[in-house]
Short mmCIF file of C-alpha atoms and ligand atoms in Angstrom, two decimals:
data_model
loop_
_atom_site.label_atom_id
_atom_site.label_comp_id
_atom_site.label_asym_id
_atom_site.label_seq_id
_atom_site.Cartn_x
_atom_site.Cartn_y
_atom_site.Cartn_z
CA UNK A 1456 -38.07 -54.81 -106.46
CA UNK A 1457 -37.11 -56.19 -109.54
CA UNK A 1458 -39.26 -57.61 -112.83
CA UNK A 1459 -38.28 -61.49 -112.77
CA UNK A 1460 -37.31 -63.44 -115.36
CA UNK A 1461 -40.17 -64.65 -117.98
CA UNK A 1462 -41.45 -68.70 -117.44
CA UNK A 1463 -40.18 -70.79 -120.06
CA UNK A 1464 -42.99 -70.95 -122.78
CA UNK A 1465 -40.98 -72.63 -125.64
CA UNK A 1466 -43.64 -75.63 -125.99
CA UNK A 1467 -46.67 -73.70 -125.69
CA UNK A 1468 -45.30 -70.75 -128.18
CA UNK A 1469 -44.68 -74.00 -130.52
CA UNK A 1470 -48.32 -75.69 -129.77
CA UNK A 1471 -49.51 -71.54 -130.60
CA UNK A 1472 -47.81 -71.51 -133.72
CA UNK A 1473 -49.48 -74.85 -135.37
CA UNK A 1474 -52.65 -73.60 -133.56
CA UNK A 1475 -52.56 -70.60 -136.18
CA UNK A 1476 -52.41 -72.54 -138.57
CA UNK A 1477 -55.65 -74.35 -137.67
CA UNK A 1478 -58.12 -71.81 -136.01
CA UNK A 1479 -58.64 -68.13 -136.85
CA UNK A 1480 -55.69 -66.42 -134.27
CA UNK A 1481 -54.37 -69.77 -132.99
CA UNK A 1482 -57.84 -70.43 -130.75
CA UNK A 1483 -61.25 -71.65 -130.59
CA UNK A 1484 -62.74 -68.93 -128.39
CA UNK A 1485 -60.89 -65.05 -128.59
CA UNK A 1486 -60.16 -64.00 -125.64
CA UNK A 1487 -58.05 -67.44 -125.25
CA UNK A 1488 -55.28 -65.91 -127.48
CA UNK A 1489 -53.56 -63.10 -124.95
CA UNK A 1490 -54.19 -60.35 -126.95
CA UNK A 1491 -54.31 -57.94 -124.63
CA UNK A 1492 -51.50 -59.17 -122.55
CA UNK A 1493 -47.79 -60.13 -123.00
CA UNK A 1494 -46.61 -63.13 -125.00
CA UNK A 1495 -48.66 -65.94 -126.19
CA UNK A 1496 -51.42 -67.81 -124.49
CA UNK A 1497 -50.18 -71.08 -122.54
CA UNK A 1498 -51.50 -74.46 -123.58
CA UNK A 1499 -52.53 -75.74 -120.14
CA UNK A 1500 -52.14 -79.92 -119.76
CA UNK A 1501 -53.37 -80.75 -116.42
CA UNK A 1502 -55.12 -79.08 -113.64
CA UNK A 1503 -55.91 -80.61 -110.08
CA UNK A 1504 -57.36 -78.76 -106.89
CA UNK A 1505 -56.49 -75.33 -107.62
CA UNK A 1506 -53.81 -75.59 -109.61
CA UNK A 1507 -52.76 -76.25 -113.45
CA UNK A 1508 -49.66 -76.92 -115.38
CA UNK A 1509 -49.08 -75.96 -118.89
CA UNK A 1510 -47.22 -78.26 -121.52
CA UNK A 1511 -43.43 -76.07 -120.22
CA UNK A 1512 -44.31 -77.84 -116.93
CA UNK A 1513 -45.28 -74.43 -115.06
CA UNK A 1514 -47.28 -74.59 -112.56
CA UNK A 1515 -49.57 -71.90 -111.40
CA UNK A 1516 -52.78 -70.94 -108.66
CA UNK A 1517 -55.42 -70.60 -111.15
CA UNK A 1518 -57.68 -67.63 -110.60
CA UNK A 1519 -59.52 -68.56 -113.85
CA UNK A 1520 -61.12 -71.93 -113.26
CA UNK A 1521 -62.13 -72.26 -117.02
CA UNK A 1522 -63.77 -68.72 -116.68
CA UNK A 1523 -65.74 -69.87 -113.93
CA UNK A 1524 -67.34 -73.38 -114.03
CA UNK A 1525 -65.17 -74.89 -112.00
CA UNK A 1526 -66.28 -74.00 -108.70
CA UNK A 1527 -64.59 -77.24 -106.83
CA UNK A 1528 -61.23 -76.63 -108.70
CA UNK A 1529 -60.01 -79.16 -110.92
CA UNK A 1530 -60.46 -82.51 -111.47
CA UNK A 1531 -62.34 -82.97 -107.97
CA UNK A 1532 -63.14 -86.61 -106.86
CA UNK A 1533 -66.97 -86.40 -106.70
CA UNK A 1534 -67.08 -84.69 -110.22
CA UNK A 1535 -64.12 -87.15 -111.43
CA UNK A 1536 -65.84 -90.12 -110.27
CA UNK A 1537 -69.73 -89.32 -111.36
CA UNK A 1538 -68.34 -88.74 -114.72
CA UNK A 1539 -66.49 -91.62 -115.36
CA UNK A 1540 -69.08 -93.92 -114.04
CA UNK A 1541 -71.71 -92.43 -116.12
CA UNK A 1542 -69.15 -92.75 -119.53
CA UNK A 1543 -69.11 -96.62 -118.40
CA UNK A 1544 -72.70 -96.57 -119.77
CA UNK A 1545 -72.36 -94.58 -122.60
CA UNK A 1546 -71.46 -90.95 -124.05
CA UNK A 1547 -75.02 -90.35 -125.58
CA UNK A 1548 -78.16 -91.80 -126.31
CA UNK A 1549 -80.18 -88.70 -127.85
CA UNK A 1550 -83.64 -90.50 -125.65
CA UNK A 1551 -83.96 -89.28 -121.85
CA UNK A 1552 -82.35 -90.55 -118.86
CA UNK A 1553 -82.89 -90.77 -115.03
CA UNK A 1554 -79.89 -88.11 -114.76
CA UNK A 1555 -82.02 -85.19 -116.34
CA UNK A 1556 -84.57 -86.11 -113.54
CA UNK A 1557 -81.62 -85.75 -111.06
CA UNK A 1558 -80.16 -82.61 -112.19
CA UNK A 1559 -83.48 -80.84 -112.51
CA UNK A 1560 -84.81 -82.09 -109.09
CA UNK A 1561 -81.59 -81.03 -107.53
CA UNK A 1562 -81.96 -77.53 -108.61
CA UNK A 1563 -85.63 -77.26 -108.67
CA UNK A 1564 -85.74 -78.56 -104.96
CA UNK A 1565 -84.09 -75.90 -104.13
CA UNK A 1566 -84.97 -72.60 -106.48
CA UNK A 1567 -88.01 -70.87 -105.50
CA UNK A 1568 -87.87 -68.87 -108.81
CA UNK A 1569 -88.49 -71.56 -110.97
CA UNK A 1570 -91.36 -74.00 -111.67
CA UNK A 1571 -89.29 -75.73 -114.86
CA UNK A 1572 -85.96 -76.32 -116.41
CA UNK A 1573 -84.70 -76.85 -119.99
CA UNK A 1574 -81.41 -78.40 -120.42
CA UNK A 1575 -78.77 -76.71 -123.47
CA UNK A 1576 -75.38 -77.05 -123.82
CA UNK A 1577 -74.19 -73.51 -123.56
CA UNK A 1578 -74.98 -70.54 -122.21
CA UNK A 1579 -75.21 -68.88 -125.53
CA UNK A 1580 -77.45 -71.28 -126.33
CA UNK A 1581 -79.88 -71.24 -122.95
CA UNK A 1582 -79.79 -67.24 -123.47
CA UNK A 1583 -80.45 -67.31 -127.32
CA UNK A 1584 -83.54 -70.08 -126.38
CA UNK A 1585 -85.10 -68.27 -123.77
CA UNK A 1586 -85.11 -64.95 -125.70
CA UNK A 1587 -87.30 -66.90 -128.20
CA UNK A 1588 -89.61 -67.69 -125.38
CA UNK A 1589 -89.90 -64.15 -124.41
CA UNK A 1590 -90.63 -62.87 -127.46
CA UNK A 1591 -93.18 -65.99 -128.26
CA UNK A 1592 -94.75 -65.61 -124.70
CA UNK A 1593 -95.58 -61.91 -124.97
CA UNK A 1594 -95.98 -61.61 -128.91
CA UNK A 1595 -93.47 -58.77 -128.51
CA UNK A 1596 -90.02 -58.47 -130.39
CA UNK A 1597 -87.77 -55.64 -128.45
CA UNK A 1598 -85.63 -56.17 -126.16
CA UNK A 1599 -83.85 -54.24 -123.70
CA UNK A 1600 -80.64 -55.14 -122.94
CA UNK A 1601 -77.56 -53.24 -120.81
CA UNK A 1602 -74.13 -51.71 -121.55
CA UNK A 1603 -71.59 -53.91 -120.83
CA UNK A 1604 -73.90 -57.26 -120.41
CA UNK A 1605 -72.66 -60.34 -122.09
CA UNK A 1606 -75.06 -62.88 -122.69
CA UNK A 1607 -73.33 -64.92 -125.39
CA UNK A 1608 -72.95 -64.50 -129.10
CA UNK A 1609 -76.16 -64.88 -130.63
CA UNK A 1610 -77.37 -62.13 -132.90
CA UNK A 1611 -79.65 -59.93 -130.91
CA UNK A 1612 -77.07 -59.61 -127.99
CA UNK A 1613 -74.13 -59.02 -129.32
CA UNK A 1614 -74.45 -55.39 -129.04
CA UNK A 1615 -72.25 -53.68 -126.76
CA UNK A 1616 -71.28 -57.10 -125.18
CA UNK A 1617 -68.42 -57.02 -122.88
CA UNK A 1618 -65.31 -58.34 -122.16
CA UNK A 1619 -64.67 -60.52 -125.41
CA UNK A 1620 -65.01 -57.64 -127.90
CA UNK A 1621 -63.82 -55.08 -125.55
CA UNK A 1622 -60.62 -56.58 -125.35
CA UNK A 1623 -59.90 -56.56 -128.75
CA UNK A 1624 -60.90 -52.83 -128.98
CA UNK A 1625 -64.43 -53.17 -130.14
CA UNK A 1626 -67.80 -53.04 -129.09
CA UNK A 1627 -70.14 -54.98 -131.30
CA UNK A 1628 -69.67 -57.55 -133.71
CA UNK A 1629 -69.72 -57.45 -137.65
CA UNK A 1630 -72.13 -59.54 -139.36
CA UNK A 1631 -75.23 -58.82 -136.98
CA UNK A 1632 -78.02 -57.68 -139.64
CA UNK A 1633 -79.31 -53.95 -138.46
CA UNK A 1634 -82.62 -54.93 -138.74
CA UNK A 1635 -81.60 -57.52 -135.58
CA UNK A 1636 -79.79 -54.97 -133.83
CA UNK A 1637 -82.51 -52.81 -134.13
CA UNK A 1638 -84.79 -54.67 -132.03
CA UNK A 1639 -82.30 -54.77 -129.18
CA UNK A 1640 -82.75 -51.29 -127.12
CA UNK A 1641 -79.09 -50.69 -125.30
CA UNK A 1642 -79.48 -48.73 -121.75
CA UNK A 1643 -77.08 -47.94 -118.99
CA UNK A 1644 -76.55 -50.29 -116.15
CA UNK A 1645 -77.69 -48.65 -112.86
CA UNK A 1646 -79.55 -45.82 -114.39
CA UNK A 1647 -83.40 -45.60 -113.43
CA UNK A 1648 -84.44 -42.70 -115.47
CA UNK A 1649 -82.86 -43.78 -118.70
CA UNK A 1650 -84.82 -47.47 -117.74
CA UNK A 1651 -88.16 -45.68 -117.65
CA UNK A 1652 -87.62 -43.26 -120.66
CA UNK A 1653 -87.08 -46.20 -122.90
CA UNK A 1654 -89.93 -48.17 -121.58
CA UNK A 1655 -92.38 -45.02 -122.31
CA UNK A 1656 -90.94 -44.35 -125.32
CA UNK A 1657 -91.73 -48.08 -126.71
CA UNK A 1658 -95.04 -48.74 -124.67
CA UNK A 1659 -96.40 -52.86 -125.71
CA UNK A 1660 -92.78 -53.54 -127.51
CA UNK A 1661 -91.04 -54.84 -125.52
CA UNK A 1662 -90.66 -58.33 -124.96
CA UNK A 1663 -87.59 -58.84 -122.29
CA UNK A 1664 -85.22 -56.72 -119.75
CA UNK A 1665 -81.87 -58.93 -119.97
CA UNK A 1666 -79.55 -58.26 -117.73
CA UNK A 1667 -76.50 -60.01 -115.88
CA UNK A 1668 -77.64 -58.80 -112.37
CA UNK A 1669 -74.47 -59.11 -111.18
CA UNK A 1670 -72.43 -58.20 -114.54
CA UNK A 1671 -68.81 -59.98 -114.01
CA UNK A 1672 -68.15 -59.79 -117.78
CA UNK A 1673 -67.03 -56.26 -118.42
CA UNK A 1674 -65.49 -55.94 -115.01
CA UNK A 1675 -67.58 -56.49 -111.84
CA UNK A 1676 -70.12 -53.68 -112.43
CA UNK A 1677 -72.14 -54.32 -109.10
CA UNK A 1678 -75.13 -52.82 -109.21
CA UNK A 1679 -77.68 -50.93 -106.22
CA UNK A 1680 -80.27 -53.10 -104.88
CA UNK A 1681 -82.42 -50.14 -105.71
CA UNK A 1682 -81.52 -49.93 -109.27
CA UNK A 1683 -82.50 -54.09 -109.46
CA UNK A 1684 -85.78 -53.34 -107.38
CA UNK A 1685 -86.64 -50.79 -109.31
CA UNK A 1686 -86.10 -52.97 -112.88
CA UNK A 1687 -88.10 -55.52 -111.17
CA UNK A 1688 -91.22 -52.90 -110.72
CA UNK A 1689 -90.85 -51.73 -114.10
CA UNK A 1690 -91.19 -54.63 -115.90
CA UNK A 1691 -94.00 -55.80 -113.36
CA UNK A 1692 -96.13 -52.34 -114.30
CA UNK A 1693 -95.32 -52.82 -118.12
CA UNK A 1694 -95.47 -56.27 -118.93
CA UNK A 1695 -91.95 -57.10 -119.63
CA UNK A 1696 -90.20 -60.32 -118.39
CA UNK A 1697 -87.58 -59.67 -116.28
CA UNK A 1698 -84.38 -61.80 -117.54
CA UNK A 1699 -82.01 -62.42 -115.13
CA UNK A 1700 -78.90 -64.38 -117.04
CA UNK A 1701 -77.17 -66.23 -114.29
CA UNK A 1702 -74.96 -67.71 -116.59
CA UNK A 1703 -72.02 -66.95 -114.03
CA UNK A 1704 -73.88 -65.42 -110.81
CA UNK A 1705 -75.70 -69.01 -110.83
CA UNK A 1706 -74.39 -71.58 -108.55
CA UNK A 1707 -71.81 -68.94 -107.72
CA UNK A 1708 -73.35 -66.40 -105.36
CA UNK A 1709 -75.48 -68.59 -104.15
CA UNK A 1710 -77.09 -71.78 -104.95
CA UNK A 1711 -79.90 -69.81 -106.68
CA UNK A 1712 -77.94 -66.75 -108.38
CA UNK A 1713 -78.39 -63.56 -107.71
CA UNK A 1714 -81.84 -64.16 -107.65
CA UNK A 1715 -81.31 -65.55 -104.13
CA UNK A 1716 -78.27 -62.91 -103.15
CA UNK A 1717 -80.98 -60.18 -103.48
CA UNK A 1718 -84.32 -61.86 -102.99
CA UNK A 1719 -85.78 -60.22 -106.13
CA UNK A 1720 -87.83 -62.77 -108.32
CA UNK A 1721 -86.95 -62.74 -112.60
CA UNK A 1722 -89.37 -64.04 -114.68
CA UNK A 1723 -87.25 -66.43 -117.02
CA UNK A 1724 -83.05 -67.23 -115.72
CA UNK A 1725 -80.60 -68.61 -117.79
CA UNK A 1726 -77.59 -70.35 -116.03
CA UNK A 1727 -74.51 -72.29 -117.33
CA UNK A 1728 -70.97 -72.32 -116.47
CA UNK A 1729 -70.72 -74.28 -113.22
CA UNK A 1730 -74.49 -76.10 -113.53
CA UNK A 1731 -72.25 -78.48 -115.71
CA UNK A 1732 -69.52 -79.55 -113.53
CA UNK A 1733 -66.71 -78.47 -116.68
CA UNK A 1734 -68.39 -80.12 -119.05
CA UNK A 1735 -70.96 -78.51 -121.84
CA UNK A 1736 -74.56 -77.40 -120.39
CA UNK A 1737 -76.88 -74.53 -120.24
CA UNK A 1738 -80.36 -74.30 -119.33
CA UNK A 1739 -83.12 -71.67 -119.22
CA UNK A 1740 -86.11 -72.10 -116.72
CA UNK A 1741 -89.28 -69.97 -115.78
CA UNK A 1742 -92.88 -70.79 -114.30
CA UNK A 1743 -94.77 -73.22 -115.53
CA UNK A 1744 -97.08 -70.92 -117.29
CA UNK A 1745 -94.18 -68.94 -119.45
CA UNK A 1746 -92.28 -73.01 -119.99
CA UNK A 1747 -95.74 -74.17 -121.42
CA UNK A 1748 -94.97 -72.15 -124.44
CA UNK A 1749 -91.77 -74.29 -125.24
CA UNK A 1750 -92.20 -77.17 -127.64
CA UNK A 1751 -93.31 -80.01 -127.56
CA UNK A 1752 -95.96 -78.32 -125.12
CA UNK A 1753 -96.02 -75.21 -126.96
CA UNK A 1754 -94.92 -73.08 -130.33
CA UNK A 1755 -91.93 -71.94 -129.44
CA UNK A 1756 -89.35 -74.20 -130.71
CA UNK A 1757 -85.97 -75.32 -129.24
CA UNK A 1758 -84.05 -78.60 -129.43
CA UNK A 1759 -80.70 -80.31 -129.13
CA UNK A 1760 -79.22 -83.40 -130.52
CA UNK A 1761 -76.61 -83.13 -126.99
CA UNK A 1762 -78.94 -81.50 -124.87
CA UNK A 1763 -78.63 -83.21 -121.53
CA UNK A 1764 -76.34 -85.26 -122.47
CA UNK A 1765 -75.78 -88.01 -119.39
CA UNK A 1766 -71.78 -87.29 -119.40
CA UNK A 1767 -72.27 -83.69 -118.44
CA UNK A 1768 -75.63 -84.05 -116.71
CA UNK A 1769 -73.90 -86.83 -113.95
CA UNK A 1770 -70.68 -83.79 -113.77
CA UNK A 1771 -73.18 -81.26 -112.60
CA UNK A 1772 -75.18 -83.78 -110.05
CA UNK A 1773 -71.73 -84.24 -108.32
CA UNK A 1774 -70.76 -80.45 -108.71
CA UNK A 1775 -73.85 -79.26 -107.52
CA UNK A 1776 -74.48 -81.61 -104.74
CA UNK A 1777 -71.32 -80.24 -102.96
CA UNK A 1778 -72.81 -76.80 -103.68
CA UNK A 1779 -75.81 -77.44 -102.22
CA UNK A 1780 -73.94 -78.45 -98.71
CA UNK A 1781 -75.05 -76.44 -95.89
CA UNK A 1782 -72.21 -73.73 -95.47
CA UNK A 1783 -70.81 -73.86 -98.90
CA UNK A 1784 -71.52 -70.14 -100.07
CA UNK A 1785 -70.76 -68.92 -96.68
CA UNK A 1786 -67.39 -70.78 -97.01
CA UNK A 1787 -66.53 -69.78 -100.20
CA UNK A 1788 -67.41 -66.01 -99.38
CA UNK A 1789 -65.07 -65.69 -96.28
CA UNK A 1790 -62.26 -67.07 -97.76
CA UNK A 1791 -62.33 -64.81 -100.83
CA UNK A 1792 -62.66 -62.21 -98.22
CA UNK A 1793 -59.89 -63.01 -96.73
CA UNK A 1794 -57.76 -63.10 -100.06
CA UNK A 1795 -59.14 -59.89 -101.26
CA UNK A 1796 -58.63 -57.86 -97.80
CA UNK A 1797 -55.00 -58.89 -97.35
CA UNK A 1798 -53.93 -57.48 -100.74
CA UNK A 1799 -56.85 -54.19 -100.50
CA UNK A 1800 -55.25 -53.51 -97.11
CA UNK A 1801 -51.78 -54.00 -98.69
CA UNK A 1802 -52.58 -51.43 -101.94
CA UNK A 1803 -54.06 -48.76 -99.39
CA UNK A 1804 -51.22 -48.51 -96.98
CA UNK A 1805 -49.28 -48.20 -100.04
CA UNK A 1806 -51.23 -45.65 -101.47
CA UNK A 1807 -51.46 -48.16 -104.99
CA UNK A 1808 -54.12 -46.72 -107.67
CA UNK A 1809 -55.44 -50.58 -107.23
CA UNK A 1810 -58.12 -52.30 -105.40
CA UNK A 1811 -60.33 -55.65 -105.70
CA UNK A 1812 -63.57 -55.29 -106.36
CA UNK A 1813 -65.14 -58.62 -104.85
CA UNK A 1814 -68.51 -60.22 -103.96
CA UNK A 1815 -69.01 -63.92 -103.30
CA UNK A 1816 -66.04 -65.91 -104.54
CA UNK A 1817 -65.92 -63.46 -107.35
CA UNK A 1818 -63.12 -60.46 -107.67
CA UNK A 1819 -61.86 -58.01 -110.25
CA UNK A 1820 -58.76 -55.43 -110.62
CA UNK A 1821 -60.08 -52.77 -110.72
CA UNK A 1822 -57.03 -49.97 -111.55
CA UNK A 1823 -59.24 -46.91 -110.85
CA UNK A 1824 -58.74 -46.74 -106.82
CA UNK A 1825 -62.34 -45.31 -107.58
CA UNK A 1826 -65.17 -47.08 -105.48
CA UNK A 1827 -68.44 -48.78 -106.84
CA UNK A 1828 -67.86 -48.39 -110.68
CA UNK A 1829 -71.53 -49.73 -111.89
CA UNK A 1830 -71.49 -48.98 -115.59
CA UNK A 1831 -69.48 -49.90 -117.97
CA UNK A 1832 -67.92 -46.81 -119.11
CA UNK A 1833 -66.75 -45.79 -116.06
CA UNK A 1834 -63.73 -48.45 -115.93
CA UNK A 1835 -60.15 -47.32 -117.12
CA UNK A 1836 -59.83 -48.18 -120.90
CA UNK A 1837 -55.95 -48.09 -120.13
CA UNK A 1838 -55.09 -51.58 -119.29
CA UNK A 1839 -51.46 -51.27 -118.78
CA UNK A 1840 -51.23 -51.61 -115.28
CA UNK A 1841 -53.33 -55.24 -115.92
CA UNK A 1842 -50.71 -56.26 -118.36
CA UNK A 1843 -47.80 -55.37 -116.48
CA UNK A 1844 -49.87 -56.98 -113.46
CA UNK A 1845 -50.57 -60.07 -115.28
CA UNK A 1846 -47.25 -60.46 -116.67
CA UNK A 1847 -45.84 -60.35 -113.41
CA UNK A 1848 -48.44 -62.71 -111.41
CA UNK A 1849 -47.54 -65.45 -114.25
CA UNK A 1850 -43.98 -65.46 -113.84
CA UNK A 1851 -44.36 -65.80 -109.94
CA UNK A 1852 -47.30 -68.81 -110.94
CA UNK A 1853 -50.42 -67.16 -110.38
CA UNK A 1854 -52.52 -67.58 -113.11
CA UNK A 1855 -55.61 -65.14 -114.39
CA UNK A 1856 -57.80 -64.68 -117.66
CA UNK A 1857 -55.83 -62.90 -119.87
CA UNK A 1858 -58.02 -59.98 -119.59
CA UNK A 1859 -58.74 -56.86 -117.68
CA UNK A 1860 -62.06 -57.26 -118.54
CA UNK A 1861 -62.51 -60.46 -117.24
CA UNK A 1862 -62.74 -61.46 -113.47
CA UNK A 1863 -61.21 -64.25 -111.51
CA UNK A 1864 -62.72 -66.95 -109.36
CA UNK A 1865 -62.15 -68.24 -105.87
CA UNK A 1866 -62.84 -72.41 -105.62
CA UNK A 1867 -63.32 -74.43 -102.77
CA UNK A 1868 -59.98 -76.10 -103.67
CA UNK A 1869 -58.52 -72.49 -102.71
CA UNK A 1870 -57.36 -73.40 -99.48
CA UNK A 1871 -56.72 -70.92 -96.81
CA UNK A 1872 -52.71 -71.48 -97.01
CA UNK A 1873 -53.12 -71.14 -100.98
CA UNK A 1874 -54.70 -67.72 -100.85
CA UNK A 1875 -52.42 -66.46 -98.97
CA UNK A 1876 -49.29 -67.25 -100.80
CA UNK A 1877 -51.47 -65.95 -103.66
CA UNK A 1878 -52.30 -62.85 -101.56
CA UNK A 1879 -48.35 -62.25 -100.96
CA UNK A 1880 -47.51 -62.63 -104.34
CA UNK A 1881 -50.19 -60.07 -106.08
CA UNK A 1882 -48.43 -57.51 -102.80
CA UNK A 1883 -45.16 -58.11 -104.42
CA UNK A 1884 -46.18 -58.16 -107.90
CA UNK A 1885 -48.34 -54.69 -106.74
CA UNK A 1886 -44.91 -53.29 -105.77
CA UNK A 1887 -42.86 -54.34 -108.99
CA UNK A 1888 -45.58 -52.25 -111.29
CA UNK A 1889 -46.71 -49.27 -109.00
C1 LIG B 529 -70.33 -67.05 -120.11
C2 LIG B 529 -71.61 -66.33 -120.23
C3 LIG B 529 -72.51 -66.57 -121.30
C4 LIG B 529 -72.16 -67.47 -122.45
O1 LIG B 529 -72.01 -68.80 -122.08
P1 LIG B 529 -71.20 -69.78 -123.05
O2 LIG B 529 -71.29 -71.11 -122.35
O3 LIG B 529 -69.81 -69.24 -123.15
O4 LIG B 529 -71.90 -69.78 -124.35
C5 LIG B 529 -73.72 -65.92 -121.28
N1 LIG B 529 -74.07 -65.09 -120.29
C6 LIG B 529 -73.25 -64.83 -119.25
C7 LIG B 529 -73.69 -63.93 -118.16
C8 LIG B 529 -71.98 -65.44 -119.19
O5 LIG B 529 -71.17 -65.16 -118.18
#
């Protein structure tokens, strides 16, 4: 079979240009600007359900879902409808509201993990909060954190981070003091021993375990229940806080995380991503004994001129009210299943270097035809067969991050039908590049 012709991307390659001249590489966010894929990044103008259009009127099944908050698709009535009638009132009013009460009620209800919530507007910023609580809670400054993690792009984290800095070739940023970095201890993922020699070697030091327990942000690194159980006794016997950053397992997996998925209990969570519907939010939460310490109640300081604002807070009531439906996870799980087995079953009885790696409504390409890859350097650096994958899917409108780092998302707007004349294009795009 042959390579198709290339979508017309005259408009957007215009919009890119003027871009550049505005933003460092043309975008507010890097991995935005296709670096590591073919041609330049498409402005996008509408989405609806599961689909978007860009500004050259191409449309495409979008696998990316604005990197994962949009769990209902786009521009879903409930969401659409809660958000317009809370703008009616007002964007912002900087003094509380009844919709913080209904947001935190709605998840609290339902999370056993957690006895309160703070509301942020990222999850850089719930992650880069709640590691201040740690480290005021215990009195402790270092922090473990794991290869391959992402947890935003504050300071202390940005060490060996993932996806965004992998992509463009690199794996921590400049400009993080050493004297930061030095307080961050970097382990493998899935690696018990290396876990408990760090923790002996820095006995009373160490404030927090972060980790992503289901890391989706340098590939899908799933992990073994017994490497998570085992993290959770460790921390238990040494007085470390076990910090589970649910910034994309959250809402996704399940209603409570991976938390939930696994039944093992973290001491502080972090979510973001779909808790705000599309729009802007974060939040940390813990017990009510670790919260205490956050101010007004306690020392450790955090505030936000936008935090809970009632525009985003009324998007995630609607969002996660339809989560919350009995069935919805289930749902969402069998038809990703579905996707994911018609093209796996396609690659094998080809005999295709190429599988999905899936759990949830979560999936990756993974080009390594190697099962359960759970650290991060055991993926393929050589993402060729992505780009020549990607390039291929977007000409035939499917549309995913522009990243081999970077997973894509099944929503509930994904019907059946939809995934699988997805499913039968990625099979014929599989053939063009193998
Ligand atoms: C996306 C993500 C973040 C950062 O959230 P932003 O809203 O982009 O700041 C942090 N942690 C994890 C696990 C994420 O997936």
């Amino acid at each position: 079979m042959e390579t198709i012709q290339g979508i017309k991307r005259t408009t957007s390659e215009g919009l890119f240009e003027k871009a550049k001249t505005f933003f460092p590489g043309g975008v507010n966010s890097p991995v935005r600007a296709f670096k590591s894929v073919e041609g330049s990044p498409l402005f996008i103008k509408k989405g609806d359900g599961c689909k978007i259009w860009d500004e050259d009127d191409n449309e495409f099944i979008d696998f990316c879902c604005s990197w994962g908050p949009l769990i209902l698709g786009h521009n879903h009535p409930a969401v659409y409808t809660k958000i317009v009638a809370a703008l009616q009132n007002g964007a912002s009013f900087g003094a509380p509201t009844r919709l913080e009460n209904e947001l935190a009620e709605l998840i609290l209800d339902r999370n056993p993990f957690i006895d309160k919530i703070r509301f942020v507007s990222s999850g850089t910023e719930a992650v880069m909060s709640a590691l201040r609580l740690a480290r005021g809670y215990t009195g402790k400054d270092k922090i473990i954190k794991f290869e391959g993690c992402y947890h935003g792009h504050s300071d202390s984290l940005l060490v060996k981070a993932g996806s965004g800095l992998v992509t463009l070739g690199e794996s921590s940023s400049a400009g993080v003091p050493e004297h930061v970095a030095m307080d961050t201890l970097v382990l493998p993922l899935n690696d018990i021993e290396a876990l408990k020699k760090c923790v002996a070697e820095n006995k009373n030091e160490i404030a927090c375990a972060i980790i992503e327990p289901i890391p989706a942000n340098n590939g899908l690194l799933l992990q073994e229940k017994t490497f998570l159980l085992a993290l959770r006794e460790i921390c238990t016997e040494n007085g470390i806080l076990l910090f589970f950053d649910e910034v994309i397992s959250g809402f996704r997996v399940a209603f409570s995380g991976a938390a939930e998925y696994y039944g093992i209990k973290p001491d502080l969570v972090t979510y973001g991503k779909i808790i705000g519907g599309g729009l802007p939010v974060g939040a940390y939460g813990a017990s009510k004994e670790i919260m205490a310490c956050v101010s007004p109640d306690g020392p450790v300081y955090q505030a936000g001129t936008l935090s809970g604002n009632p525009v985003a807070m009324a998007a995630g009531i609607a969002q996660l009210t339809e989560c919350a439906k009995p069935g919805f996870y289930e749902d969402q799980a069998e038809r990703t299943t579905y996707f994911v087995s018609i093209i796996n079953a396609y690659a094998k009885s080809k005999g295709y270097n190429f599988e999905l790696v899936t759990v949830g409504s979560i999936f990756w390409l993974s080009f390594d035809g190697k099962k359960s890859i759970h650290k991060a350097d055991e993926i393929n650096p050589d993402m060729t067969g992505f780009k020549n994958l990607h390039r291929e899917l977007l000409n035939r409108g499917v549309y995913l991050g522009p990243s081999g780092y970077e997973v894509g998302f099944v929503s509930s707007a994904h019907s059946k039908e939809i995934l699988e004349t997805a499913a039968g294009i990625f099979c014929e795009c599989l053939d063009v590049i193998f």
